[in-house]
Short mmCIF file of C-alpha atoms in Angstrom, two decimals:
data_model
loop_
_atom_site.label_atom_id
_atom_site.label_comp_id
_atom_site.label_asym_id
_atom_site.label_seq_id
_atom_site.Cartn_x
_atom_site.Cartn_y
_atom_site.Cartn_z
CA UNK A 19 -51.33 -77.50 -8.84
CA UNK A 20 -52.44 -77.38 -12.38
CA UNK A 21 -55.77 -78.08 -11.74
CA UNK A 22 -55.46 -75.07 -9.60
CA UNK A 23 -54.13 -72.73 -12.28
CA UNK A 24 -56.93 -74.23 -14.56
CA UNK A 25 -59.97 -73.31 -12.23
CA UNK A 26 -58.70 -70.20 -11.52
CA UNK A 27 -57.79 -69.25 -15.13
CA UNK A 28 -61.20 -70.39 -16.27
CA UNK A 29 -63.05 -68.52 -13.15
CA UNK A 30 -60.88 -65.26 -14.57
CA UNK A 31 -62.09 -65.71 -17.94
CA UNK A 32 -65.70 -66.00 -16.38
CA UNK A 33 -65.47 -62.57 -14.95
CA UNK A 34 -64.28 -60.76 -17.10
CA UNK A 35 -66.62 -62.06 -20.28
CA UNK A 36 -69.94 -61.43 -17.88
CA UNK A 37 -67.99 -57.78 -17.10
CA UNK A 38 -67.90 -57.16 -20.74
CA UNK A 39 -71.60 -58.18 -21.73
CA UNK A 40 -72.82 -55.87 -18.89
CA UNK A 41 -70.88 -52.93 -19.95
CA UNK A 42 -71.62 -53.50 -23.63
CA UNK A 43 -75.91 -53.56 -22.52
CA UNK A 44 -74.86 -50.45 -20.66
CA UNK A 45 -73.74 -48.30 -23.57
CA UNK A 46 -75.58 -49.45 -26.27
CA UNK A 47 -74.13 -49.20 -30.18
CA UNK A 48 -74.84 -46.81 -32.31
CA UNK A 49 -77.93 -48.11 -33.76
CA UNK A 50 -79.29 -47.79 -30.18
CA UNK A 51 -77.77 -44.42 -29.45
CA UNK A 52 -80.52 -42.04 -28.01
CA UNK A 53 -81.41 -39.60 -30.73
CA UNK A 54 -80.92 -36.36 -29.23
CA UNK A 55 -78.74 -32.98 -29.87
CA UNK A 56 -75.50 -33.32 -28.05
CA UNK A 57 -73.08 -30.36 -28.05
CA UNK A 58 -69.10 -29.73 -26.09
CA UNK A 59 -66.60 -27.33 -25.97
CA UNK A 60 -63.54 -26.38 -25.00
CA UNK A 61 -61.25 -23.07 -24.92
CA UNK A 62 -58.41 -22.72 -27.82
CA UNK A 63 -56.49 -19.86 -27.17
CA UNK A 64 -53.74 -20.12 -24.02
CA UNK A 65 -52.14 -18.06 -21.80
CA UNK A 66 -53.36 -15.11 -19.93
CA UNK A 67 -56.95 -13.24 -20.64
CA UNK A 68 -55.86 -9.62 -21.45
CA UNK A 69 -58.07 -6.96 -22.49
CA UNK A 70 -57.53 -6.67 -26.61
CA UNK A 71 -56.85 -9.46 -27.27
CA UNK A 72 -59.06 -12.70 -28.20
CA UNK A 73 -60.38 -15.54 -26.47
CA UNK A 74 -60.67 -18.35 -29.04
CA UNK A 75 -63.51 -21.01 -28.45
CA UNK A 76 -64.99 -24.06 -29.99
CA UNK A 77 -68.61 -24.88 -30.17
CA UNK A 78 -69.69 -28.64 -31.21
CA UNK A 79 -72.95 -29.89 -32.11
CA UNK A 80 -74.06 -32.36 -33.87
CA UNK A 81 -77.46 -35.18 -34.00
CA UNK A 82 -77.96 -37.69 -35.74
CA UNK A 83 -79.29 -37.21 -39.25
CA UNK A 84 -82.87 -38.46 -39.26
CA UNK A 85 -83.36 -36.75 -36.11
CA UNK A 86 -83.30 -33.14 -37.93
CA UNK A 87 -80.94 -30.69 -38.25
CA UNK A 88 -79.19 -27.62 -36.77
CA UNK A 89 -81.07 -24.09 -37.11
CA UNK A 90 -79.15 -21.93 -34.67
CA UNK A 91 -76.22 -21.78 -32.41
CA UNK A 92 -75.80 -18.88 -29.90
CA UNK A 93 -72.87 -17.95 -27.12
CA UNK A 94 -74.07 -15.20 -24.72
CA UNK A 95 -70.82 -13.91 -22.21
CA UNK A 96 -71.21 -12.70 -19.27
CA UNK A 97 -69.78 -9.15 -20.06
CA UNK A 98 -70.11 -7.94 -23.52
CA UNK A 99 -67.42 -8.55 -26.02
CA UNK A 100 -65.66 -5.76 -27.55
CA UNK A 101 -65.80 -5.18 -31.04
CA UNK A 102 -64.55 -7.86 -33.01
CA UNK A 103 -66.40 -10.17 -30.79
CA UNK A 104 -67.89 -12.46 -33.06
CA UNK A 105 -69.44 -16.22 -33.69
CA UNK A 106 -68.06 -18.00 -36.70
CA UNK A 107 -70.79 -18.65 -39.06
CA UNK A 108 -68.46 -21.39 -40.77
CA UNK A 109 -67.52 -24.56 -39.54
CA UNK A 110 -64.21 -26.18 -39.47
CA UNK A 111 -63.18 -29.88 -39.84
CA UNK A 112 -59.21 -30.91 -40.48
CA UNK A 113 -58.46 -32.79 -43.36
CA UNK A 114 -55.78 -35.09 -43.85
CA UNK A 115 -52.91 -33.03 -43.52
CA UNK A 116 -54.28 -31.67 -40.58
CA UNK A 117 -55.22 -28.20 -42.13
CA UNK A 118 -58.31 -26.72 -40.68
CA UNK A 119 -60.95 -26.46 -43.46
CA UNK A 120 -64.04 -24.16 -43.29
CA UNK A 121 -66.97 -24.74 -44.75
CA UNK A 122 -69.99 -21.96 -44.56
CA UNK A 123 -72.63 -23.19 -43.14
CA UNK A 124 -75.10 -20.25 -41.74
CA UNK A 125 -75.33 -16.57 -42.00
CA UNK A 126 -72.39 -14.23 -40.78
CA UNK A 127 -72.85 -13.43 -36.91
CA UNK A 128 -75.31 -11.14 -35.32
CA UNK A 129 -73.50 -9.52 -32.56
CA UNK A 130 -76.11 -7.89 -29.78
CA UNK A 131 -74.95 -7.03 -26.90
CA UNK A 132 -73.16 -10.01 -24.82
CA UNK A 133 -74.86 -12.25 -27.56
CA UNK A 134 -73.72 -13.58 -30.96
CA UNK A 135 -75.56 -15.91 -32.67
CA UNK A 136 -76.24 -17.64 -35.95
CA UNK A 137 -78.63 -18.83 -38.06
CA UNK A 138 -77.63 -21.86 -39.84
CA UNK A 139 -78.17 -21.80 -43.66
CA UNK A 140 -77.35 -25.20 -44.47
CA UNK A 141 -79.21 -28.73 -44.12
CA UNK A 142 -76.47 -30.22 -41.53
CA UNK A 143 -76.77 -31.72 -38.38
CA UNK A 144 -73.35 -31.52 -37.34
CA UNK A 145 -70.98 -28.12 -37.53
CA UNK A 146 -68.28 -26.65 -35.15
CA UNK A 147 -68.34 -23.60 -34.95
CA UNK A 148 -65.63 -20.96 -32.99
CA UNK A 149 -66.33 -18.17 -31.12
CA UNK A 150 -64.19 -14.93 -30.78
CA UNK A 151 -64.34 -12.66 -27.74
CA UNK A 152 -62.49 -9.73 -27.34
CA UNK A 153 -61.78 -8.89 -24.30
CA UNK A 154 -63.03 -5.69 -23.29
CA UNK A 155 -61.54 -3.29 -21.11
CA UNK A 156 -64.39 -3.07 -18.79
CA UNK A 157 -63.34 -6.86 -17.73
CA UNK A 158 -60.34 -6.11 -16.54
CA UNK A 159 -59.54 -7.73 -13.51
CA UNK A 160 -62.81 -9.48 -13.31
CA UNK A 161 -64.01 -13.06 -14.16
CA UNK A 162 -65.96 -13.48 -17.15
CA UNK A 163 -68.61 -16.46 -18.11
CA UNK A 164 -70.02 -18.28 -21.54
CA UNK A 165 -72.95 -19.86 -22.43
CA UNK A 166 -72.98 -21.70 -25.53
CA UNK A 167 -76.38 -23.43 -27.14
CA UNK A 168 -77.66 -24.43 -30.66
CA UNK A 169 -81.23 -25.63 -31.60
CA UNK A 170 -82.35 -28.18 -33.63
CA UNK A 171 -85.14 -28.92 -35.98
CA UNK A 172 -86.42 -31.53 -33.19
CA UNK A 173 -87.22 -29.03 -31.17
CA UNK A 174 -83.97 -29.64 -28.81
CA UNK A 175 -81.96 -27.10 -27.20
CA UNK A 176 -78.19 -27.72 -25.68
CA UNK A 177 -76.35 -26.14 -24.11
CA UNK A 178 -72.60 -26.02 -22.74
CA UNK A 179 -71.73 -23.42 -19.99
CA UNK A 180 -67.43 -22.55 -19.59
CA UNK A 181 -65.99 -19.99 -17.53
CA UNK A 182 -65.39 -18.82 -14.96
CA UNK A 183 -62.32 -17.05 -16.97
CA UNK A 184 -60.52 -14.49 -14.96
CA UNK A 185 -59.14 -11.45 -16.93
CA UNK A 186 -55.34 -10.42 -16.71
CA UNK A 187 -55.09 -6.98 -14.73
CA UNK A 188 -52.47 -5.75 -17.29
CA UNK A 189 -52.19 -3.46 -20.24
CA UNK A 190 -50.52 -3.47 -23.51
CA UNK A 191 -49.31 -1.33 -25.90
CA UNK A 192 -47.61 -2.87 -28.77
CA UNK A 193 -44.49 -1.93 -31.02
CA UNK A 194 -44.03 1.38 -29.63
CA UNK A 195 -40.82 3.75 -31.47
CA UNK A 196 -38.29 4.90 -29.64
CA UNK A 197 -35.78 7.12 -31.18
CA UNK A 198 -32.39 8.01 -30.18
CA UNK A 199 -32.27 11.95 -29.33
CA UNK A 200 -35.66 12.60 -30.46
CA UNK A 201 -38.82 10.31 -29.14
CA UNK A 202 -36.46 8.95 -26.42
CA UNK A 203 -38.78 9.85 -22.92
CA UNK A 204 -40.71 6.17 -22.18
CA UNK A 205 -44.10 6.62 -20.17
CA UNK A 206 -45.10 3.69 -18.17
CA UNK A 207 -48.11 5.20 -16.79
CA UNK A 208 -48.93 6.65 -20.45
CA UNK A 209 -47.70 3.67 -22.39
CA UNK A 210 -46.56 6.23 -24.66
CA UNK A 211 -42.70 7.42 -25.96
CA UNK A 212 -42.39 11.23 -25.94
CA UNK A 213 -39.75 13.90 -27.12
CA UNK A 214 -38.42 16.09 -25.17
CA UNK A 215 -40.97 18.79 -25.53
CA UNK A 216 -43.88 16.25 -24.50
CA UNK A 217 -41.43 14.84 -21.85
CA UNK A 218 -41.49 18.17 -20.23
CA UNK A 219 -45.07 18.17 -20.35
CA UNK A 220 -45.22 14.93 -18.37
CA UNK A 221 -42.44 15.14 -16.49
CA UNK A 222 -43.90 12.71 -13.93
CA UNK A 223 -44.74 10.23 -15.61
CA UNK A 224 -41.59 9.55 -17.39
CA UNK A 225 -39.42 6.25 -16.36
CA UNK A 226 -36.82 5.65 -18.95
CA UNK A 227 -34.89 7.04 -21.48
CA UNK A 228 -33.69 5.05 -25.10
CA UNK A 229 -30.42 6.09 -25.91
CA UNK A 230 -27.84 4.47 -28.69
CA UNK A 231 -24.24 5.07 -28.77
CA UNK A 232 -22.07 3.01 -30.73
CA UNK A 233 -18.89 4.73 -29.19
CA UNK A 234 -19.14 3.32 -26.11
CA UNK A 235 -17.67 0.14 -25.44
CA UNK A 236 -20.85 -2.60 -24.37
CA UNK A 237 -22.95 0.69 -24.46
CA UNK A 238 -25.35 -0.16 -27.58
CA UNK A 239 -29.10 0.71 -27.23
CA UNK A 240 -29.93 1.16 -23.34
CA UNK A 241 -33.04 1.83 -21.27
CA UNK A 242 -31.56 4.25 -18.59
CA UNK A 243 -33.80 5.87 -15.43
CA UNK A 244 -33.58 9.82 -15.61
CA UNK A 245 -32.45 9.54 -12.28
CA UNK A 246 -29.31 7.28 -13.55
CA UNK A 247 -25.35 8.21 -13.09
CA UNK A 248 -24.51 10.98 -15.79
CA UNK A 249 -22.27 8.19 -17.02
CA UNK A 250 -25.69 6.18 -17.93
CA UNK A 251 -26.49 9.30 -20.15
CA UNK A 252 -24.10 10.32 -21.77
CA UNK A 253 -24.96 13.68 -24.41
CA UNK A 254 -28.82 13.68 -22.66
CA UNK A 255 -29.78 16.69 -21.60
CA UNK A 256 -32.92 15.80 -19.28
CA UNK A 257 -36.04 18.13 -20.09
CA UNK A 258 -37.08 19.93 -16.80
CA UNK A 259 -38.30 18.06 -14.21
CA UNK A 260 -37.79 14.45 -15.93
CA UNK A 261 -35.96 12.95 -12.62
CA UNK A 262 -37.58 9.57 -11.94
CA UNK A 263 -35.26 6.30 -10.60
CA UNK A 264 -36.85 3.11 -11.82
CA UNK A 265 -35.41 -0.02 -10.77
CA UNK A 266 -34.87 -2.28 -14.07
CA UNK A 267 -34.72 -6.00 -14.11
CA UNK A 268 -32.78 -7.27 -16.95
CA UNK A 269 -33.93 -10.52 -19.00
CA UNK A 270 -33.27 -11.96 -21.84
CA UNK A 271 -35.35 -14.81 -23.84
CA UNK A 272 -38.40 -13.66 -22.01
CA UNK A 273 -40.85 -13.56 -25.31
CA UNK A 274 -44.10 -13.17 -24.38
CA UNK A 275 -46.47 -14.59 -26.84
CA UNK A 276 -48.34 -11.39 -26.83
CA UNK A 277 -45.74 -8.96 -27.02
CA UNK A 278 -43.30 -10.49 -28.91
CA UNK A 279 -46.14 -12.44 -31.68
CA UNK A 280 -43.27 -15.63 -32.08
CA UNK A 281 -43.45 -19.41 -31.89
CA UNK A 282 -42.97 -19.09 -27.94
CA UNK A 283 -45.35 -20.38 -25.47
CA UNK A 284 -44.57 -18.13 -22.66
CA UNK A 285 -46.49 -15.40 -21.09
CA UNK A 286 -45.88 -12.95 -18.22
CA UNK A 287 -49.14 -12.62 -16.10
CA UNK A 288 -50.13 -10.66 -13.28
CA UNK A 289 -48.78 -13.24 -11.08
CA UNK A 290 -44.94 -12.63 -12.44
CA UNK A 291 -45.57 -9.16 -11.59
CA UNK A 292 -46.44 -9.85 -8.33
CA UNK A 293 -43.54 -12.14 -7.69
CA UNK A 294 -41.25 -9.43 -8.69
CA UNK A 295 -38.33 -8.16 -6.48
CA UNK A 296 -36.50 -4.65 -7.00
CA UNK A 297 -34.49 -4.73 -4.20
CA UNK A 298 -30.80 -3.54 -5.27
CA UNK A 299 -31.88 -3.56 -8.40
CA UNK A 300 -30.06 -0.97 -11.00
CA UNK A 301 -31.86 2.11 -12.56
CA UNK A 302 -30.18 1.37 -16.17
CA UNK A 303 -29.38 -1.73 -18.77
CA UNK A 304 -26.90 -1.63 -21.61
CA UNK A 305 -26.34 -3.43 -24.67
CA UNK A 306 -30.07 -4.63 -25.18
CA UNK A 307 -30.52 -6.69 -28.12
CA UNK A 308 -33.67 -8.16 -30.01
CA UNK A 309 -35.48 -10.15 -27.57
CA UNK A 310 -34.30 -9.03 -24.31
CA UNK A 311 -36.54 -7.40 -21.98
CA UNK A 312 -36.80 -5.48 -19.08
CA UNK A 313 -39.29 -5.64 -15.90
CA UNK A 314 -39.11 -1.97 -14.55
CA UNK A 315 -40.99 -0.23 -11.55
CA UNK A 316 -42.09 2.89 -11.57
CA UNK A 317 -40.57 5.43 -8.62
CA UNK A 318 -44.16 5.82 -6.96
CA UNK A 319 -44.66 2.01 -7.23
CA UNK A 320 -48.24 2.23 -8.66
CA UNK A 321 -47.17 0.38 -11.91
CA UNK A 322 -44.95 -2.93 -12.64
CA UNK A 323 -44.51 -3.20 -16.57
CA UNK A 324 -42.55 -5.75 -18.64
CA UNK A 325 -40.52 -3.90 -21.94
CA UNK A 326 -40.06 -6.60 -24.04
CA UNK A 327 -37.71 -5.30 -27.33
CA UNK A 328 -39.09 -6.70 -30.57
CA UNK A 329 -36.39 -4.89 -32.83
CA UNK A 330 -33.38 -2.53 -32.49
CA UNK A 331 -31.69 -0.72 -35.60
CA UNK A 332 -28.84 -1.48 -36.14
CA UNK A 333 -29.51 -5.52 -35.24
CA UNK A 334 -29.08 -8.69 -35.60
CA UNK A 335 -32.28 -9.12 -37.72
CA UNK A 336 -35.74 -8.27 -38.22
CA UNK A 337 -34.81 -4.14 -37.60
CA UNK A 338 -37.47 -3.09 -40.14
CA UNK A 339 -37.04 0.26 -38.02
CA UNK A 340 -35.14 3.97 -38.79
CA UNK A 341 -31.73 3.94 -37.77
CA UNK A 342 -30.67 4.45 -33.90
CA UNK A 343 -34.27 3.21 -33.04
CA UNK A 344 -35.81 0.38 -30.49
CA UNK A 345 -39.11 -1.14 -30.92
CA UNK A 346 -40.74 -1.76 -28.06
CA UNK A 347 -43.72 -3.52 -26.58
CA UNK A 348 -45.27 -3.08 -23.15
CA UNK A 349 -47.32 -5.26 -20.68
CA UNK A 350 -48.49 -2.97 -17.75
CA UNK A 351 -49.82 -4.60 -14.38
CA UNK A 352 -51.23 -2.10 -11.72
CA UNK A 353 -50.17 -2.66 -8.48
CA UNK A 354 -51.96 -0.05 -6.71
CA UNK B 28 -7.05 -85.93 -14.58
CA UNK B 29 -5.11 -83.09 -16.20
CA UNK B 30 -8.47 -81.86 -17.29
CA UNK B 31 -10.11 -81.93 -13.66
CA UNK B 32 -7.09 -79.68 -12.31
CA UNK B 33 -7.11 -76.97 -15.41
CA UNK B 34 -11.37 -77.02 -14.27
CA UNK B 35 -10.52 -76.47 -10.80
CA UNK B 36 -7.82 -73.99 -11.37
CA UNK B 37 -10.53 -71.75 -13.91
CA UNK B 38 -13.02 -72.37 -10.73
CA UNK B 39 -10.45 -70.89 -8.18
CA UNK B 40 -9.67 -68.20 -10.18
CA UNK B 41 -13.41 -67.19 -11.30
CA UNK B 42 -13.86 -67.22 -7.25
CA UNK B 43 -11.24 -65.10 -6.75
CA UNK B 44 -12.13 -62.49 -9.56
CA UNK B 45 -15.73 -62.51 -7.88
CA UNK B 46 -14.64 -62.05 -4.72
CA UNK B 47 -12.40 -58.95 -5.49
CA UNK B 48 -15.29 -57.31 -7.22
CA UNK B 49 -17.63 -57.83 -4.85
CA UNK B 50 -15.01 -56.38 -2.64
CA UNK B 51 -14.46 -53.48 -4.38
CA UNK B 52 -18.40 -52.98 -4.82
CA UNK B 53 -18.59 -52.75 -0.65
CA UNK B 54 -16.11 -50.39 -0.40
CA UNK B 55 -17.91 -47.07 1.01
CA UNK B 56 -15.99 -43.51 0.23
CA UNK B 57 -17.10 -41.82 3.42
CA UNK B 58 -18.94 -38.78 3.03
CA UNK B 59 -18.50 -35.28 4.02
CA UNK B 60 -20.94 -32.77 5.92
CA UNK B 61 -22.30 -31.81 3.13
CA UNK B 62 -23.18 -35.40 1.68
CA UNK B 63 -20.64 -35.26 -0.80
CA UNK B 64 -18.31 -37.95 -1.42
CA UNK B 65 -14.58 -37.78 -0.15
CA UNK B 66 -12.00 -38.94 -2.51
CA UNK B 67 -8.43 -39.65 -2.96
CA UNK B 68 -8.04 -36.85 -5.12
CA UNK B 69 -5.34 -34.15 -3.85
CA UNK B 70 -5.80 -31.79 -6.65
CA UNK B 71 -7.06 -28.71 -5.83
CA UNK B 72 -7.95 -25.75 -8.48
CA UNK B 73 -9.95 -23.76 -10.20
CA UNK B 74 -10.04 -24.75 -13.62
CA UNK B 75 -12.09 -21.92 -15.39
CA UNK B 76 -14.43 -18.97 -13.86
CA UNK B 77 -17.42 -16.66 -14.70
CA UNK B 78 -19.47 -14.14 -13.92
CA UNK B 79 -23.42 -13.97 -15.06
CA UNK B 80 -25.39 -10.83 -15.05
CA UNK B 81 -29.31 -10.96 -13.99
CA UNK B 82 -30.26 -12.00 -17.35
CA UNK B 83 -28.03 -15.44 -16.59
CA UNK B 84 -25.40 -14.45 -19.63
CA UNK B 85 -22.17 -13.77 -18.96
CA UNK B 86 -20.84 -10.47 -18.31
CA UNK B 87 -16.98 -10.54 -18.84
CA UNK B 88 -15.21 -9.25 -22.05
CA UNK B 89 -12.46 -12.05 -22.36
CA UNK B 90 -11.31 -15.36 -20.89
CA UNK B 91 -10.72 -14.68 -17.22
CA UNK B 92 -6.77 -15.02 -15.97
CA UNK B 93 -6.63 -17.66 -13.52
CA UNK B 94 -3.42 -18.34 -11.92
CA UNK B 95 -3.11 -21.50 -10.22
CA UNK B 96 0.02 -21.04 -8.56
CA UNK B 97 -0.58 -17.10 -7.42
CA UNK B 98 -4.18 -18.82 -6.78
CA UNK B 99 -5.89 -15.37 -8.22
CA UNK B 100 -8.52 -14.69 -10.80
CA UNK B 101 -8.73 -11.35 -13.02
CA UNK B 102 -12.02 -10.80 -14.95
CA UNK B 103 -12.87 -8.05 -16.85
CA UNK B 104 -16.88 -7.05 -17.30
CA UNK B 105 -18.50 -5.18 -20.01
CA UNK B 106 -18.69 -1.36 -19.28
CA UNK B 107 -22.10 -0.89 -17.90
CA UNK B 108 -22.84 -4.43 -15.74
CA UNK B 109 -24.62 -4.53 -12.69
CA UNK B 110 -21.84 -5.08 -10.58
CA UNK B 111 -24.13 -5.99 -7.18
CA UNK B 112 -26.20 -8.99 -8.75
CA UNK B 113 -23.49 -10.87 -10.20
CA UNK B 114 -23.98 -14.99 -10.20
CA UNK B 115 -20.23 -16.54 -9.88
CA UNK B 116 -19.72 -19.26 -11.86
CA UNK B 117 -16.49 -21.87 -10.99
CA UNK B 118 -15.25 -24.75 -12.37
CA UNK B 119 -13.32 -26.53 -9.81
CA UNK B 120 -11.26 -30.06 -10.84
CA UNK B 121 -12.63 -33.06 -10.00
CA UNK B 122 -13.85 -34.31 -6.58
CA UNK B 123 -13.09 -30.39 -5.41
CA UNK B 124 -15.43 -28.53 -3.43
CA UNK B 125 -16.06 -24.28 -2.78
CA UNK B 126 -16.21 -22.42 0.30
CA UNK B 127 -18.20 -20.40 0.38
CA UNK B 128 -20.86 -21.62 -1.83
CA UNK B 129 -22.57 -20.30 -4.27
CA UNK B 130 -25.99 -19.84 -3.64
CA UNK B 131 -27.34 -16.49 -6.01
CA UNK B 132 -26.36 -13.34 -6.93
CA UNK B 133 -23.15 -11.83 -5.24
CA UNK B 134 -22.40 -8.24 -4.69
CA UNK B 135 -19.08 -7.51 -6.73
CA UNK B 136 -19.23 -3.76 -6.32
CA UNK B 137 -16.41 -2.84 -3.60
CA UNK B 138 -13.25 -3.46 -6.31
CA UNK B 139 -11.87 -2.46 -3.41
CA UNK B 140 -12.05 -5.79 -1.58
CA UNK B 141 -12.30 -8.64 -4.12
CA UNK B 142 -14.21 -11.71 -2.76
CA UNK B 143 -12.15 -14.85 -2.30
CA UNK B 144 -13.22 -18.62 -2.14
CA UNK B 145 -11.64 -21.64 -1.24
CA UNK B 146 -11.10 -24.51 -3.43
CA UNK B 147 -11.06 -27.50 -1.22
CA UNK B 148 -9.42 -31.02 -2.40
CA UNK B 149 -11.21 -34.17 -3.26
CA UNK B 150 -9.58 -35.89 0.39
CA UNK B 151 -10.66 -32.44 1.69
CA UNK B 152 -7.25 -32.18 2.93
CA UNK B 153 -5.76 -29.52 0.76
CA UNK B 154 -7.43 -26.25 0.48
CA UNK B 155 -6.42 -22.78 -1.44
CA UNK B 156 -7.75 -19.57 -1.43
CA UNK B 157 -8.73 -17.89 -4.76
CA UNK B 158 -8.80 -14.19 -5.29
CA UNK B 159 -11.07 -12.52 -7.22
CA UNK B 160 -10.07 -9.48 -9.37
CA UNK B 161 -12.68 -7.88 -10.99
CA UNK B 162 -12.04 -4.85 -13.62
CA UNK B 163 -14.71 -3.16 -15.84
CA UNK B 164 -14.16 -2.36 -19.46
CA UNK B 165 -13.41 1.34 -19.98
CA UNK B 166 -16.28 3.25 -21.90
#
């Protein structure tokens, strides 16, 4: 029996030290590493592509030293950035607190059309650079590609395709005023907050009214359909022809990382909107606080949006806004 | 000699101990249609009671009045609450089960004709009918 054990031990061992020698002539050391440009990348930013707002990227390269060094690193997308769109011409490492530290290393970006690129400007032949794209409103709705690639001194081109990255079909429109008996009419299809006056200039495209009254018991700051109970609006006289129902969908804790700009990792995307049901849904919510939201559809059913509330006056905190006021921000998904 | 009968005594009774756990660790409750254990327990109420609104926070203005005896509840909402997606929340005592059950939103609109549920015992032998009063705050 122990003899057994002992072959079979030692036969184990065997294995597993010729294993080990093969893989180790497989991937040779660093001394034998083939000298050659290498490059990678991956995407930074999270969540949902929406037009506006930044995709975040970052572009590796490096060689090995006495192979040469970096001259030029370039990202062409398939659909040309908005402005802002822009290659970093600094690279980043993180030190030992794990704070991201730039160091310049090539000209500032030359932004041409769907390509940015830059020269480098320093003897290095390793940098990471990130890339910026601004999602422009043209790529709504449609996918979007990258090509990233850097030469060297050697003569060697890389390059490091990512993508497809399909863009959100919504819109925004951020920290928008609402104002109790004066810009109180809420647009969907506009994104926009109107008085009265304007309200009766777009009559049809109004979906809410922001109203405050603090003598109401659980009444507060509300988002109310025109088409609400009188007892929903109380002291609102409606401008002609402001009539719309819009069923509302009451959340709270819903703080979408683009509307809301907090710590929260959570994002409403096209496919919430979908999901949606209005069905017996009411036309009116009360007593909204910071950080609730609202999904609301609008009476024709072209447009689904998401209200999230980033401050109401008087609050809890962060007001910053005139009294009897809401701050709102909107995410808009078409549906048809 | 003494010492060999104390030893067989502490044997005897170590068997005996065993034996009346194992016995106890056989012992099946049976289980009801809906695969939930049925108990001994008689007791049969609700012990405290809510109502959510869409956004999963509740909706009434005070502690609810829950008579045991009378087996109603009264709950008052905040002015303004959606009063046909409302999520019922009970708290039954232990072992108890609800009939109907709660599976989403509940339309609490006709104040007319308040919903009722039964509380059913943990031996699923006693059951009582709960009555649900529900007022809204006046504006």
């Amino acid at each position: 029996m122990k003899l057994h054990t002992f072959l079979y031990s030692t036969c184990m061992l065997a294995m597993i030290l010729a294993l080990s020698c093969s893989e180790a002539a497989d991937n040779p050391g660093p001394e034998g590493y083939e000298n050659g440009l290498k490059n990678d990348c991956f995407k930074r930013s999270l969540g949902p592509n929406v037009v506006g707002i930044d995709m975040n990227f970052v572009y590796a390269m490096a060689l090995p030293r006495q192979a040469g060094k970096i001259l030029s690193a370039k990202v062409e997308a398939s659909i040309p950035g908005a402005d802002g769109t822009f290659l970093e011409h600094r690279s980043f490492y993180t030190d030992a607190s794990g704070a991201d530290i730039p160091v310049i290393v090539a000209n500032p970006c030359v932004t041409t059309g769907a390509k940015s690129e830059v020269t480098f400007t320093t003897d290095t032949c390793a940098a990471s650079l990130r890339y910026f794209y601004k999602v422009p409103a043209e790529a709504k709705g449609k996918s979007i590609e990258f090509n990233f690639s850097a030469t060297a001194s050697n003569g060697q081109t890389v390059n490091y395709k990512l993508g497809p990255y399909t863009v959100s079909n919504v819109d925004m429109a951020l920290d928008l005023l609402a104002t109790d008996g004066d810009k109180c009419y809420i647009s969907v299809a506009d994104l926009a907050v109107y008085n009265a006056t304007e309200a009766a200039a777009n009559s049809a495209k109004i979906d809410l009214v922001y109203l405050y009254r603090s003598s109401i018991a659980s009444f507060a700051h509300a988002l109310v359909a025109p088409a609400a109970d009188a007892g929903y609006l109380p002291g609102i006289s409606l401008p002609a022809g402001v009539s719309n129902n819009s069923p509302i969908r009451r959340v709270y804790q819903v703080r979408d990382k683009h509307l809301a700009r907090l710590q929260y990792g959570v994002y409403v995307d096209d496919a919430d909107f979908v999901a949606l049901d209005f069905s017996g849904m009411p036309n009116f919510s009360l007593n909204l606080m910071n950080e609730y939201g609202i999904f609301v559809e609008t009476q024709d059913g072209k447009y689904r949006a998401y209200l999230y509330i980033n401050a109401v006056n008087p609050g809890t905190s962060n007001s910053g806004i005139p009294a009897n006021s809401m701050k709102i921000s909107i995410k808009r998904y078409t549906v048809k | 000699m003494n010492k060999n009968i104390l030893n067989d005594k502490i044997a005897k009774l170590l068997l005996l101990c065993a034996a009346l756990i194992f016995a106890i660790g056989c012992y099946d409750y049976p289980i009801d249609e809906d695969g939930l254990m049925i108990t001994e327990r008689a007791e049969c109420y609700v012990s405290n009671f809510d109502l959510l609104g869409a956004d999963f926070y509740t909706v009434r203005t005070k502690v609810p009045d829950i008579d045991t005896l009378a087996c109603t509840i009264n709950i008052e909402v905040k002015y303004g609450v959606d009063m046909k997606n409302l999520w019922p929340q009970f708290t039954l005592v232990t072992d108890a089960k609800l009939d109907p059950k709660i599976t989403g939103f509940t339309d609490f609109s006709d104040l007319a004709n308040p919903k009722q549920y039964t509380v059913v015992s943990g031996n699923r032998k006693v059951r009582k009918t709960y009555t649900v009063y529900v007022s809204i705050q006046k504006p």
